[in-house]
Amino acid sequence: MIWSLFFSQLLNGVQLGMLLFLLSAGLTLVFGIMNFINLAHGSFYMLGAYFAAAALARTDSFLLAGLAGIGGAMLLAFAIERLALRRLYTRDHLDQVLATLGLIMFFNETVRMVWGAQPVFTAQPAWLNGSLQLGDFSYPAYRLMIIVAGLLVAAGIHLLIHRTRVGMLVRASSTHPDTVAALGVNARLLNTLLFAVGAGLAALAGWLVGPIVSVQSGMGDNVLILALVVIVIGGIGSIRGAFYAALLVGLVDTMGRAYMPQITRQFFERSVADAAGPALASMLIYLFMALILAVKPAGLFPVRR
């Protein structure tokens, strides 16, 4: 029983890590390469979930819902980058923060107007109902699919960045942007595509998480904080760092919430432990980040410039 709970929570941590990686991968590309702070990144996670939920209600197809969620978020990100955010690339980071903070409030209110203030619930596909037997314990098939999807996306991003011409340009832009522009590369188009791909990855996470949590306005705000923690730990601009940091943050957060209340009961009275345990668990990822930065101030895998 104890080991079954441990391995179940371990897989829950990996699953959370995969979702955080999908969010942080796009965010670290935009931040690390374009030097643009996009606080509205979590809004594309929310919009992807809403677009997918709306498509699922109309088509009753989970895969079509995913295409609608990801495609809709990418098109919207493409339009917003071209119309509004492009002008902010040369501005101070404070201007970027204020502008994207305004986008967060705009998107949150927009989804309230369109879908209402009540949460929207989506069902997982019938072909992923039930659980799979893994040794002495079972684990939900849908959560395993999220883990597999995250690993496939991570492998795809790795191949894209390290095995294609586009990836070569992306890597070069992160370290020598002036040289890339001097070679005749359309830097504006590259930035727009990067921004849209980042939004698509966030929307992918929103689509996958929809059947697990309720889809509601503001759902991207809290997860954005976790994504920022991930890219700081992994190293800004590093996809490899985002992957490993997302796994670590997911495991620390999940294991802390599962076991910290029990640990505190060994040292405090039950009433005190029940109050202190969850509070300490919610602080663990930030303590973990502080510990990592004390040892490696630039993150686990900093990008060499």
Coordinates of C-alpha atoms in Angstrom, one line a residue:
M1 CA 0.0 0.0 0.0
I2 CA 2.8 2.4 0.9
W3 CA 4.8 1.6 -2.2
S4 CA 1.7 1.8 -4.4
L5 CA 1.0 5.3 -3.1
F6 CA 4.6 6.3 -3.6
F7 CA 4.8 5.2 -7.2
S8 CA 1.4 6.7 -7.9
Q9 CA 2.5 10.0 -6.6
L10 CA 5.8 9.7 -8.5
L11 CA 3.9 9.3 -11.8
N12 CA 1.7 12.2 -10.8
G13 CA 4.8 14.3 -10.3
V14 CA 6.1 13.3 -13.8
Q15 CA 2.7 14.1 -15.3
L16 CA 2.7 17.5 -13.7
G17 CA 6.3 18.0 -14.9
M18 CA 5.3 17.2 -18.5
L19 CA 2.5 19.8 -18.4
L20 CA 4.9 22.3 -16.9
F21 CA 7.5 21.5 -19.6
L22 CA 4.9 22.2 -22.4
L23 CA 4.3 25.6 -20.8
S24 CA 7.8 26.5 -20.0
A25 CA 9.4 25.4 -23.3
G26 CA 7.6 28.1 -25.3
L27 CA 8.1 30.7 -22.5
T28 CA 11.8 30.1 -22.3
L29 CA 12.2 30.3 -26.1
V30 CA 10.4 33.7 -26.2
F31 CA 12.2 35.0 -23.1
G32 CA 15.6 33.6 -23.9
I33 CA 15.7 34.3 -27.6
M34 CA 13.5 37.4 -28.1
N35 CA 14.3 38.9 -24.7
F36 CA 10.6 39.5 -24.3
I37 CA 8.7 39.0 -21.0
N38 CA 5.3 37.5 -21.9
L39 CA 3.2 37.3 -18.8
A40 CA 0.2 36.5 -21.0
H41 CA 1.7 33.1 -21.8
G42 CA -0.6 31.5 -19.3
S43 CA -3.6 33.0 -21.0
F44 CA -2.9 30.9 -24.1
Y45 CA -2.9 27.9 -21.9
M46 CA -6.4 29.0 -20.7
L47 CA -7.6 29.8 -24.2
G48 CA -6.4 26.5 -25.6
A49 CA -8.5 24.8 -22.9
Y50 CA -11.5 26.9 -23.7
F51 CA -11.2 26.5 -27.5
A52 CA -10.8 22.7 -27.0
A53 CA -13.8 22.5 -24.7
A54 CA -16.0 24.4 -27.1
A55 CA -14.9 22.2 -30.1
L56 CA -15.4 19.1 -28.0
A57 CA -19.0 20.1 -27.2
R58 CA -19.7 20.6 -30.9
T59 CA -17.9 17.7 -32.5
D60 CA -17.6 15.2 -29.7
S61 CA -14.1 14.4 -30.9
F62 CA -11.2 14.8 -28.5
L63 CA -8.6 15.0 -31.3
L64 CA -10.5 17.6 -33.3
A65 CA -10.9 19.5 -30.0
G66 CA -7.2 19.5 -29.6
L67 CA -6.6 20.8 -33.1
A68 CA -9.1 23.6 -32.5
G69 CA -7.5 24.5 -29.2
I70 CA -3.9 24.5 -30.4
G71 CA -4.7 26.0 -33.8
G72 CA -6.9 28.7 -32.4
A73 CA -4.4 29.8 -29.8
M74 CA -1.6 29.9 -32.4
L75 CA -3.6 32.0 -34.8
L76 CA -4.6 34.4 -32.0
A77 CA -0.9 34.6 -30.8
F78 CA 0.2 35.3 -34.4
A79 CA -2.3 38.2 -34.7
I80 CA -1.5 39.7 -31.3
E81 CA 2.3 39.5 -31.9
R82 CA 1.9 41.2 -35.3
L83 CA -0.6 43.9 -34.2
A84 CA 0.6 44.8 -30.7
L85 CA 3.5 43.0 -29.1
R86 CA 6.1 43.5 -31.9
R87 CA 6.3 47.2 -31.0
L88 CA 7.4 46.3 -27.5
Y89 CA 10.5 44.3 -28.3
T90 CA 12.8 47.3 -28.1
R91 CA 11.1 48.7 -25.0
D92 CA 12.0 48.2 -21.4
H93 CA 11.0 45.0 -19.6
L94 CA 8.7 47.1 -17.4
D95 CA 6.7 48.1 -20.5
Q96 CA 6.5 44.5 -21.6
V97 CA 5.3 43.4 -18.2
L98 CA 2.6 46.1 -18.1
A99 CA 1.4 45.4 -21.6
T100 CA 1.1 41.6 -21.1
L101 CA -0.4 42.0 -17.7
G102 CA -3.1 44.1 -19.5
L103 CA -3.6 41.2 -21.9
I104 CA -4.1 38.8 -19.0
M105 CA -6.9 40.9 -17.6
F106 CA -8.4 41.3 -21.1
F107 CA -8.4 37.6 -21.8
N108 CA -9.8 36.7 -18.4
E109 CA -12.7 39.1 -18.8
T110 CA -13.3 38.0 -22.4
V111 CA -13.7 34.3 -21.5
R112 CA -16.1 35.4 -18.7
M113 CA -18.2 37.3 -21.2
V114 CA -18.1 34.4 -23.8
W115 CA -18.3 31.3 -21.6
G116 CA -19.6 32.7 -18.3
A117 CA -18.1 32.8 -14.8
Q118 CA -18.9 29.1 -14.1
P119 CA -16.2 26.5 -14.7
V120 CA -16.5 24.4 -17.9
F121 CA -16.0 20.7 -17.5
T122 CA -14.8 18.4 -20.3
A123 CA -14.7 14.6 -20.5
Q124 CA -11.7 12.5 -21.3
P125 CA -12.0 10.3 -24.4
A126 CA -13.7 7.0 -24.0
W127 CA -10.6 5.1 -25.4
L128 CA -8.6 6.5 -22.5
N129 CA -11.0 5.6 -19.7
G130 CA -10.0 3.2 -17.0
S131 CA -6.6 2.4 -15.6
L132 CA -3.5 0.4 -16.6
Q133 CA -2.0 -2.2 -14.3
L134 CA 1.6 -1.4 -13.5
G135 CA 3.0 -4.1 -11.3
D136 CA 1.1 -4.0 -8.0
F137 CA -0.8 -0.8 -8.7
S138 CA -2.9 0.7 -11.3
Y139 CA -2.7 4.2 -12.9
P140 CA -5.2 6.2 -15.0
A141 CA -4.6 5.7 -18.7
Y142 CA -5.3 9.3 -19.5
R143 CA -2.6 10.5 -17.1
L144 CA -0.2 8.1 -18.7
M145 CA -1.1 9.5 -22.1
I146 CA -0.2 13.0 -20.9
I147 CA 3.2 11.7 -19.8
V148 CA 3.8 10.0 -23.2
A149 CA 2.6 13.1 -25.1
G150 CA 5.0 15.3 -23.1
L151 CA 7.9 13.0 -23.8
L152 CA 7.0 12.9 -27.5
V153 CA 6.8 16.7 -27.7
A154 CA 10.1 17.0 -25.8
A155 CA 11.8 14.6 -28.4
G156 CA 10.2 16.6 -31.2
I157 CA 11.5 19.9 -29.9
H158 CA 14.9 18.4 -29.4
L159 CA 15.0 17.2 -33.0
L160 CA 13.7 20.5 -34.3
I161 CA 16.2 22.6 -32.4
H162 CA 19.3 20.4 -33.1
R163 CA 18.6 18.7 -36.4
T164 CA 16.9 21.3 -38.6
R165 CA 17.8 24.5 -40.3
V166 CA 15.0 26.3 -38.4
G167 CA 16.5 25.0 -35.1
M168 CA 19.9 26.2 -36.2
L169 CA 18.5 29.7 -36.7
V170 CA 16.7 29.6 -33.4
R171 CA 19.9 28.6 -31.6
A172 CA 22.0 31.2 -33.4
S173 CA 19.4 33.9 -32.6
S174 CA 19.7 33.1 -28.9
T175 CA 23.4 33.8 -28.9
H176 CA 24.2 36.0 -32.0
P177 CA 21.0 37.8 -33.1
D178 CA 22.8 40.6 -35.0
T179 CA 24.8 38.1 -37.0
V180 CA 21.7 36.1 -37.9
A181 CA 19.9 39.3 -39.1
A182 CA 23.0 40.3 -41.1
L183 CA 22.9 37.0 -43.0
G184 CA 19.5 38.0 -44.4
V185 CA 17.2 35.9 -42.1
N186 CA 13.8 37.5 -41.6
A187 CA 14.1 38.0 -37.9
R188 CA 10.6 39.5 -37.6
L189 CA 9.1 36.4 -39.1
L190 CA 11.2 34.1 -37.0
N191 CA 10.1 36.0 -33.8
T192 CA 6.4 35.7 -34.9
L193 CA 6.7 32.0 -35.5
L194 CA 8.5 31.4 -32.2
F195 CA 5.8 33.3 -30.4
A196 CA 3.0 31.3 -32.1
V197 CA 4.8 28.0 -31.4
G198 CA 5.2 28.9 -27.8
A199 CA 1.5 29.7 -27.6
G200 CA 0.7 26.5 -29.3
L201 CA 2.7 24.5 -26.7
A202 CA 0.8 26.3 -23.9
A203 CA -2.5 25.5 -25.6
L204 CA -1.5 21.9 -25.9
A205 CA -1.1 21.8 -22.2
G206 CA -4.4 23.4 -21.7
W207 CA -6.1 20.9 -24.0
L208 CA -4.6 17.9 -22.2
V209 CA -5.3 19.3 -18.7
G210 CA -9.0 20.1 -19.4
P211 CA -10.4 16.7 -18.5
I212 CA -8.5 16.7 -15.2
V213 CA -9.3 20.2 -13.9
S214 CA -12.1 22.6 -14.5
V215 CA -11.6 25.0 -17.3
Q216 CA -12.2 28.5 -15.9
S217 CA -11.2 32.1 -16.2
G218 CA -7.8 32.8 -14.7
M219 CA -6.7 29.2 -14.7
G220 CA -3.4 30.2 -16.4
D221 CA -2.3 32.7 -13.8
N222 CA -1.1 30.3 -11.1
V223 CA 0.5 27.8 -13.6
L224 CA 2.4 30.7 -15.1
I225 CA 4.2 31.2 -11.8
L226 CA 5.2 27.6 -11.8
A227 CA 6.4 27.9 -15.4
L228 CA 8.5 30.9 -14.5
V229 CA 10.1 29.0 -11.6
V230 CA 10.9 26.2 -14.1
I231 CA 12.7 28.4 -16.6
V232 CA 14.7 30.1 -13.8
I233 CA 15.8 26.8 -12.4
G234 CA 16.6 25.3 -15.8
G235 CA 18.3 28.3 -17.2
I236 CA 16.7 31.0 -19.3
G237 CA 16.7 30.1 -23.0
S238 CA 17.5 26.4 -22.4
I239 CA 15.0 23.8 -23.6
R240 CA 17.0 21.0 -22.0
G241 CA 17.0 23.0 -18.7
A242 CA 13.3 23.5 -19.0
F243 CA 12.7 19.8 -19.4
Y244 CA 14.7 18.7 -16.4
A245 CA 13.6 21.6 -14.2
A246 CA 9.9 20.9 -15.1
L247 CA 10.4 17.2 -14.0
L248 CA 12.1 18.3 -10.7
V249 CA 9.5 20.9 -9.9
G250 CA 6.6 18.5 -10.7
L251 CA 8.1 15.9 -8.4
V252 CA 9.0 18.3 -5.6
D253 CA 5.5 19.8 -5.7
T254 CA 3.6 16.5 -5.9
M255 CA 5.7 14.7 -3.3
G256 CA 5.6 17.6 -0.9
R257 CA 1.9 17.9 -1.0
A258 CA 1.5 14.1 -0.5
Y259 CA 4.0 13.6 2.3
M260 CA 4.7 16.9 4.0
P261 CA 1.6 16.7 6.2
Q262 CA 2.6 13.3 7.4
I263 CA 6.2 14.4 8.0
T264 CA 5.1 17.4 10.1
R265 CA 3.0 15.2 12.3
Q266 CA 6.2 13.5 13.5
F267 CA 7.3 16.8 15.0
F268 CA 4.2 18.8 15.9
E269 CA 0.8 18.2 17.3
R270 CA -1.8 17.0 14.8
S271 CA -3.7 20.3 14.7
V272 CA -0.6 22.2 14.1
A273 CA 0.8 19.7 11.6
D274 CA -2.5 19.8 9.6
A275 CA -2.2 23.5 9.2
A276 CA 1.6 23.7 8.7
G277 CA 2.0 20.7 6.4
P278 CA 0.1 22.1 3.4
A279 CA 1.6 25.5 3.9
L280 CA 5.2 24.1 3.9
A281 CA 4.3 21.9 0.9
S282 CA 3.3 24.9 -1.2
M283 CA 6.6 26.6 -0.3
L284 CA 8.8 23.7 -1.3
I285 CA 9.3 24.6 -4.9
Y286 CA 10.4 28.1 -4.0
L287 CA 12.8 26.8 -1.4
F288 CA 14.1 24.3 -4.0
M289 CA 14.5 27.2 -6.5
A290 CA 16.5 29.2 -3.9
L291 CA 18.7 26.2 -3.2
I292 CA 19.5 25.7 -6.9
L293 CA 20.2 29.4 -7.5
A294 CA 22.5 29.5 -4.5
V295 CA 24.6 26.7 -6.1
K296 CA 24.1 27.7 -9.8
P297 CA 22.9 31.3 -10.1
A298 CA 22.4 31.0 -13.9
G299 CA 20.3 27.8 -13.6
L300 CA 21.1 24.2 -14.2
F301 CA 21.8 24.5 -17.9
P302 CA 22.5 28.1 -18.8
V303 CA 22.8 29.1 -22.4
R304 CA 26.3 30.1 -23.3
R305 CA 26.4 33.5 -25.0

